[in-house]
Coordinates of C-alpha atoms in Angstrom, one line a residue:
M242 CA 0.0 0.0 0.0
D243 CA 1.5 3.3 -1.1
A244 CA 1.8 6.4 1.2
F245 CA -1.1 8.3 -0.5
T246 CA -3.4 5.4 0.1
Q247 CA -2.4 5.1 3.7
I248 CA -2.8 8.9 4.3
F249 CA -6.2 8.9 2.5
G250 CA -7.3 5.8 4.6
F251 CA -6.3 7.5 7.8
A252 CA -8.1 10.8 6.9
F253 CA -11.2 8.9 5.9
Q254 CA -11.3 7.0 9.2
Y255 CA -10.7 10.2 11.1
L256 CA -13.6 11.9 9.4
D257 CA -15.7 8.8 10.0
S258 CA -14.9 8.8 13.7
A259 CA -15.5 12.5 14.0
A260 CA -18.9 12.2 12.2
Y261 CA -20.1 9.5 14.6
L262 CA -18.9 11.4 17.7
I263 CA -20.4 14.8 16.6
L264 CA -23.8 13.3 15.6
A265 CA -24.1 11.2 18.7
A266 CA -23.0 13.9 21.1
L267 CA -24.4 17.2 19.7
G268 CA -27.9 16.8 21.2
L269 CA -26.6 15.6 24.5
S270 CA -24.1 18.4 24.6
I271 CA -26.9 21.0 24.4
I272 CA -28.9 19.3 27.1
F273 CA -26.0 18.8 29.4
G274 CA -24.2 22.1 28.7
M275 CA -27.3 24.4 28.8
M276 CA -29.6 22.6 31.2
G277 CA -27.3 20.7 33.6
V278 CA -29.1 17.4 32.9
I279 CA -27.3 14.1 32.3
N280 CA -29.7 12.5 29.9
M281 CA -28.9 8.7 29.9
A282 CA -32.0 8.2 27.7
H283 CA -30.2 10.0 24.9
G284 CA -29.5 6.7 23.2
E285 CA -33.2 5.8 23.3
L286 CA -34.1 9.1 21.6
M287 CA -31.7 8.1 18.9
M288 CA -33.4 4.7 18.8
I289 CA -36.8 6.4 18.4
G290 CA -35.3 8.3 15.4
A291 CA -34.0 5.1 13.9
Y292 CA -37.4 3.4 14.1
I293 CA -39.2 6.4 12.7
T294 CA -36.7 6.4 9.8
A295 CA -37.2 2.7 9.2
F296 CA -41.0 2.9 9.2
C297 CA -41.0 5.9 6.9
M298 CA -38.6 4.3 4.4
Y299 CA -40.7 1.1 4.5
G300 CA -43.6 3.3 3.5
G301 CA -41.7 4.6 0.5
I302 CA -40.6 8.0 1.9
P303 CA -37.1 9.1 0.7
A304 CA -34.3 8.8 3.2
P305 CA -33.7 12.5 3.7
I306 CA -37.3 13.2 4.5
A307 CA -37.5 10.2 6.7
I308 CA -34.5 11.4 8.7
L309 CA -36.0 14.8 9.1
L310 CA -39.3 13.2 10.3
A311 CA -37.2 11.2 12.7
G312 CA -35.9 14.4 14.2
V313 CA -39.4 15.8 14.5
G314 CA -40.7 12.6 16.2
A315 CA -37.8 12.4 18.6
G316 CA -38.1 16.1 19.4
I317 CA -41.8 15.7 20.3
A318 CA -41.0 12.6 22.4
G319 CA -38.2 14.6 24.2
M320 CA -40.5 17.5 25.0
I321 CA -43.2 15.1 26.4
L322 CA -40.5 13.5 28.6
E323 CA -39.3 17.0 29.7
R324 CA -42.8 18.2 30.7
L325 CA -43.7 15.0 32.5
I326 CA -40.4 14.0 34.2
I327 CA -37.2 15.8 33.3
R328 CA -38.3 19.3 34.4
H329 CA -38.2 18.2 38.1
F330 CA -34.4 17.4 37.9
Y331 CA -32.7 20.4 36.4
K332 CA -29.3 21.1 37.8
Q333 CA -29.4 17.8 39.7
L334 CA -26.7 15.8 38.0
L335 CA -27.0 12.6 40.1
S336 CA -30.8 12.6 40.2
S337 CA -31.1 13.3 36.5
L338 CA -28.7 10.5 35.7
V339 CA -30.6 7.9 37.7
V340 CA -34.0 9.0 36.4
T341 CA -33.0 9.1 32.8
W342 CA -31.3 5.8 33.1
G343 CA -34.5 4.3 34.3
L344 CA -36.3 5.9 31.4
S345 CA -33.9 4.4 29.0
M346 CA -34.6 0.9 30.3
I347 CA -38.4 1.5 30.2
I348 CA -38.3 2.8 26.6
S349 CA -36.1 0.1 25.3
Q350 CA -38.3 -2.6 26.9
V351 CA -41.5 -1.0 25.5
F352 CA -40.0 -1.1 22.0
L353 CA -38.9 -4.7 22.5
I354 CA -42.4 -5.7 23.3
M355 CA -44.0 -3.7 20.5
F356 CA -41.6 -4.4 17.6
G357 CA -39.5 -7.4 18.6
P358 CA -35.8 -7.9 18.9
N359 CA -34.8 -6.5 15.5
M360 CA -36.1 -5.0 12.2
P361 CA -35.1 -5.6 8.6
S362 CA -32.0 -3.6 7.6
L363 CA -32.3 -0.4 5.6
P364 CA -30.3 0.2 2.4
T365 CA -27.3 2.5 2.7
P366 CA -27.6 5.5 0.4
F367 CA -24.9 5.9 -2.3
S368 CA -23.8 2.3 -1.8
D369 CA -23.1 1.9 -5.6
I370 CA -20.7 4.8 -5.5
K371 CA -17.1 4.1 -4.4
I372 CA -13.9 6.0 -4.0
L373 CA -11.0 3.9 -5.3
V374 CA -7.5 4.9 -4.1
G375 CA -4.0 3.4 -5.0
G376 CA -2.4 1.1 -7.5
E377 CA -3.0 1.7 -11.2
V378 CA -6.3 3.4 -10.4
G379 CA -4.7 6.3 -8.5
F380 CA -7.8 8.1 -7.3
A381 CA -11.2 7.7 -8.8
L382 CA -14.9 8.0 -8.0
V383 CA -16.8 5.2 -9.7
G384 CA -20.3 3.9 -9.9
A385 CA -21.5 0.3 -10.1
E386 CA -20.3 -0.2 -13.7
G387 CA -16.9 1.3 -13.1
F388 CA -16.4 -0.7 -9.9
A389 CA -17.3 -3.9 -11.8
R390 CA -14.7 -3.1 -14.5
V391 CA -12.0 -2.6 -11.8
T392 CA -12.8 -5.7 -9.9
G393 CA -13.1 -7.8 -13.1
E394 CA -14.1 -11.4 -13.2
T395 CA -12.7 -12.2 -9.7
G396 CA -14.8 -9.5 -8.0
R397 CA -11.8 -8.5 -5.9
M398 CA -9.9 -5.3 -5.9
P399 CA -6.5 -5.2 -7.7
P400 CA -3.3 -5.2 -5.5
G401 CA -2.7 -1.9 -3.8
V402 CA -6.2 -0.5 -4.5
E403 CA -8.5 0.3 -1.6
S404 CA -12.3 1.0 -1.8
F405 CA -14.2 3.5 0.4
G406 CA -17.9 4.3 0.5
I407 CA -19.0 7.9 0.3
Y408 CA -21.9 7.7 2.8
R409 CA -19.5 8.1 5.7
L410 CA -18.3 11.4 4.1
V411 CA -21.9 12.5 3.6
M412 CA -22.5 11.8 7.3
F413 CA -19.5 14.0 8.2
A414 CA -20.8 16.8 5.9
V415 CA -24.2 16.6 7.6
A416 CA -22.5 16.6 11.0
V417 CA -20.6 19.8 10.2
L418 CA -23.8 21.5 8.8
M419 CA -25.6 20.5 12.0
V420 CA -22.9 22.1 14.2
V421 CA -23.0 25.3 12.2
A422 CA -26.8 25.4 12.3
V423 CA -26.9 25.0 16.1
W424 CA -24.2 27.6 16.6
L425 CA -26.1 30.1 14.4
L426 CA -29.3 29.2 16.3
L427 CA -27.8 29.8 19.7
R428 CA -25.7 32.9 18.8
K429 CA -27.6 34.7 16.1
T430 CA -31.3 34.3 17.0
E431 CA -33.7 35.6 19.6
F432 CA -34.4 32.1 20.8
G433 CA -30.7 31.5 21.3
A434 CA -30.3 34.7 23.3
R435 CA -33.3 33.8 25.5
A436 CA -32.0 30.2 25.9
R437 CA -28.5 31.3 27.0
A438 CA -30.0 33.9 29.4
T439 CA -32.3 31.3 30.9
M440 CA -29.5 28.8 31.4
D441 CA -27.1 31.5 32.9
N442 CA -29.7 33.0 35.4
P443 CA -33.2 31.6 35.2
T444 CA -34.5 33.8 38.0
M445 CA -33.4 37.0 36.3
A446 CA -34.6 35.7 32.9
N447 CA -38.0 35.0 34.3
A448 CA -38.1 38.5 35.9
L449 CA -37.4 40.0 32.5
G450 CA -40.4 38.3 31.0
I451 CA -38.8 35.2 29.5
S452 CA -41.0 32.0 29.9
T453 CA -38.3 29.8 31.4
P454 CA -40.4 26.6 31.4
R455 CA -41.0 27.1 27.6
I456 CA -37.4 27.7 27.0
Y457 CA -36.4 24.5 28.9
A458 CA -39.0 22.5 26.9
Y459 CA -37.8 23.9 23.5
T460 CA -34.1 23.3 24.4
F461 CA -34.7 19.8 25.5
G462 CA -36.8 19.2 22.4
L463 CA -33.9 20.6 20.2
G464 CA -31.4 18.2 21.8
S465 CA -33.8 15.3 21.4
A466 CA -34.5 16.2 17.7
L467 CA -30.7 16.2 17.0
A468 CA -30.6 12.8 18.7
G469 CA -33.4 11.6 16.4
I470 CA -31.6 12.9 13.3
A471 CA -28.4 11.1 14.4
G472 CA -30.4 7.9 15.0
G473 CA -31.9 8.2 11.5
L474 CA -28.5 8.6 9.9
F475 CA -27.0 5.7 11.9
A476 CA -30.0 3.5 11.0
L477 CA -28.8 3.4 7.4
T478 CA -25.5 1.7 8.5
S479 CA -26.5 -0.4 11.6
A480 CA -28.9 -3.0 12.7
I481 CA -32.1 -1.5 14.3
T482 CA -32.9 -3.0 17.6
P483 CA -34.5 -1.8 20.9
Y484 CA -30.9 -1.4 22.2
F485 CA -29.8 0.5 19.2
G486 CA -28.8 3.6 21.2
A487 CA -26.7 1.8 23.8
A488 CA -23.8 1.6 21.3
Y489 CA -23.6 5.3 21.1
T490 CA -24.5 6.6 24.5
A491 CA -21.1 5.9 26.1
R492 CA -19.2 7.6 23.3
A493 CA -21.6 10.6 23.4
F494 CA -21.3 10.9 27.1
I495 CA -17.5 10.7 27.1
T496 CA -17.3 13.3 24.3
V497 CA -19.6 15.7 26.1
V498 CA -17.9 15.5 29.5
V499 CA -14.5 16.0 27.9
G500 CA -15.8 19.0 26.0
G501 CA -17.2 20.6 29.2
A502 CA -20.3 22.6 29.9
A503 CA -18.7 26.1 29.6
G504 CA -18.9 26.2 25.8
V505 CA -21.4 23.9 24.1
I506 CA -20.1 24.0 20.5
N507 CA -16.5 25.0 21.1
G508 CA -16.0 22.2 23.7
L509 CA -17.7 19.6 21.5
V510 CA -15.6 20.4 18.5
A511 CA -12.3 20.3 20.5
S512 CA -13.4 17.1 22.3
V513 CA -14.2 15.4 19.0
A514 CA -11.0 16.5 17.4
A515 CA -8.9 15.1 20.2
L516 CA -10.8 11.9 20.9
G517 CA -11.4 11.1 17.3
G518 CA -7.7 11.4 16.6
V519 CA -6.7 9.1 19.4
Q520 CA -9.3 6.5 18.4
T521 CA -8.3 6.6 14.7
I522 CA -4.6 6.3 15.4
L523 CA -4.9 3.4 17.8
S524 CA -7.5 1.6 15.7
N525 CA -5.1 1.7 12.7
L526 CA -2.1 0.6 14.7
F527 CA -3.9 -2.1 16.8
S528 CA -7.6 -2.8 16.6
V529 CA -11.0 -1.1 16.9
Y530 CA -11.3 -2.3 20.5
I531 CA -7.9 -0.8 21.4
G532 CA -9.0 2.4 19.7
F533 CA -12.1 2.6 21.9
V534 CA -10.1 1.8 25.1
G535 CA -7.5 4.4 24.1
M536 CA -10.2 7.0 23.6
I537 CA -11.5 6.3 27.2
A538 CA -7.9 6.6 28.5
A539 CA -7.4 9.9 26.6
A540 CA -10.6 11.2 28.1
F541 CA -9.4 10.2 31.6
L542 CA -6.1 12.0 31.1
I543 CA -7.7 15.2 29.7
L544 CA -10.1 15.4 32.6
L545 CA -7.2 14.8 35.0
V546 CA -5.6 17.9 33.6
M547 CA -8.8 19.8 32.9
P548 CA -11.4 18.8 35.5
T549 CA -14.1 21.2 34.0
G550 CA -13.4 19.9 30.4
I551 CA -11.7 21.6 27.5
S552 CA -14.2 24.5 27.3
G553 CA -13.9 25.1 31.0
Y554 CA -10.1 25.2 30.7
M555 CA -10.4 27.6 27.7
E556 CA -12.7 29.9 29.7
K557 CA -10.2 29.8 32.6
L558 CA -7.4 30.9 30.3
R559 CA -9.5 33.7 28.9
G560 CA -10.2 34.9 32.4
R561 CA -6.5 35.0 33.2
S562 CA -5.7 36.9 30.1
R563 CA -8.1 39.6 31.1

């Protein structure tokens, strides 16, 4: 394998890891950073999004619209949970953790009873389009016919040529767009200003005429909707089961805690950049399992040096410079 193929493969895996971490953690980051709630049912909201995507696509709805509907459905489910249960546990980290953990088990068991242990797999978009790198091919984007010509009668790639699917890159592009959209929403809109004011000082915000209960509900609904969209995107690459979200909850939680609550977007991006890099390097050198363990170890070391997370440490440095 030549150097260019190795570099491209590493970059591809890094973007893939970053996409999964961003999509899994973005909604949780908003809920934890702005509301002080550890939502252990975040994975189940992703699972709800996955099921909605599946049912919509079985009904003939195109994947992009199905994923958007998944976000709407998960957002509504999140707002219902917030109004009935979550609102009693704001700023109570331990209590919110226990309660949402219980909710996660209840929701997964309800889906297990209703829909069974698994559902038929969904087709992955753009599966016929491949990126070929290395060997005599060099670098090429091919469709089904072009891929068949390269593989020939054997159906195997020629020596030195690696194949990459583009859906992972699409997921990364969507993840970046979602981060930018959330940043613009929180920084450039009236809702964002009201939400930040409510999270900083709810008593003062309420005295100024801001309906804090409504802001809490909308913010939790936004985080839930982002989880639903992530679940819809992941459903096109993974098996859909009642325990679908469990595979992502731990990674999302680690990413959010390392990012810190001082800066929702800045902390998340920095955390993803660091943890995604560690995971990609160790996965390439050893195995996927070692990559995950190395990511946990890196998170432990970062929090040892920066107990309030990366964003908290950055805020501390800014305070010193003033």
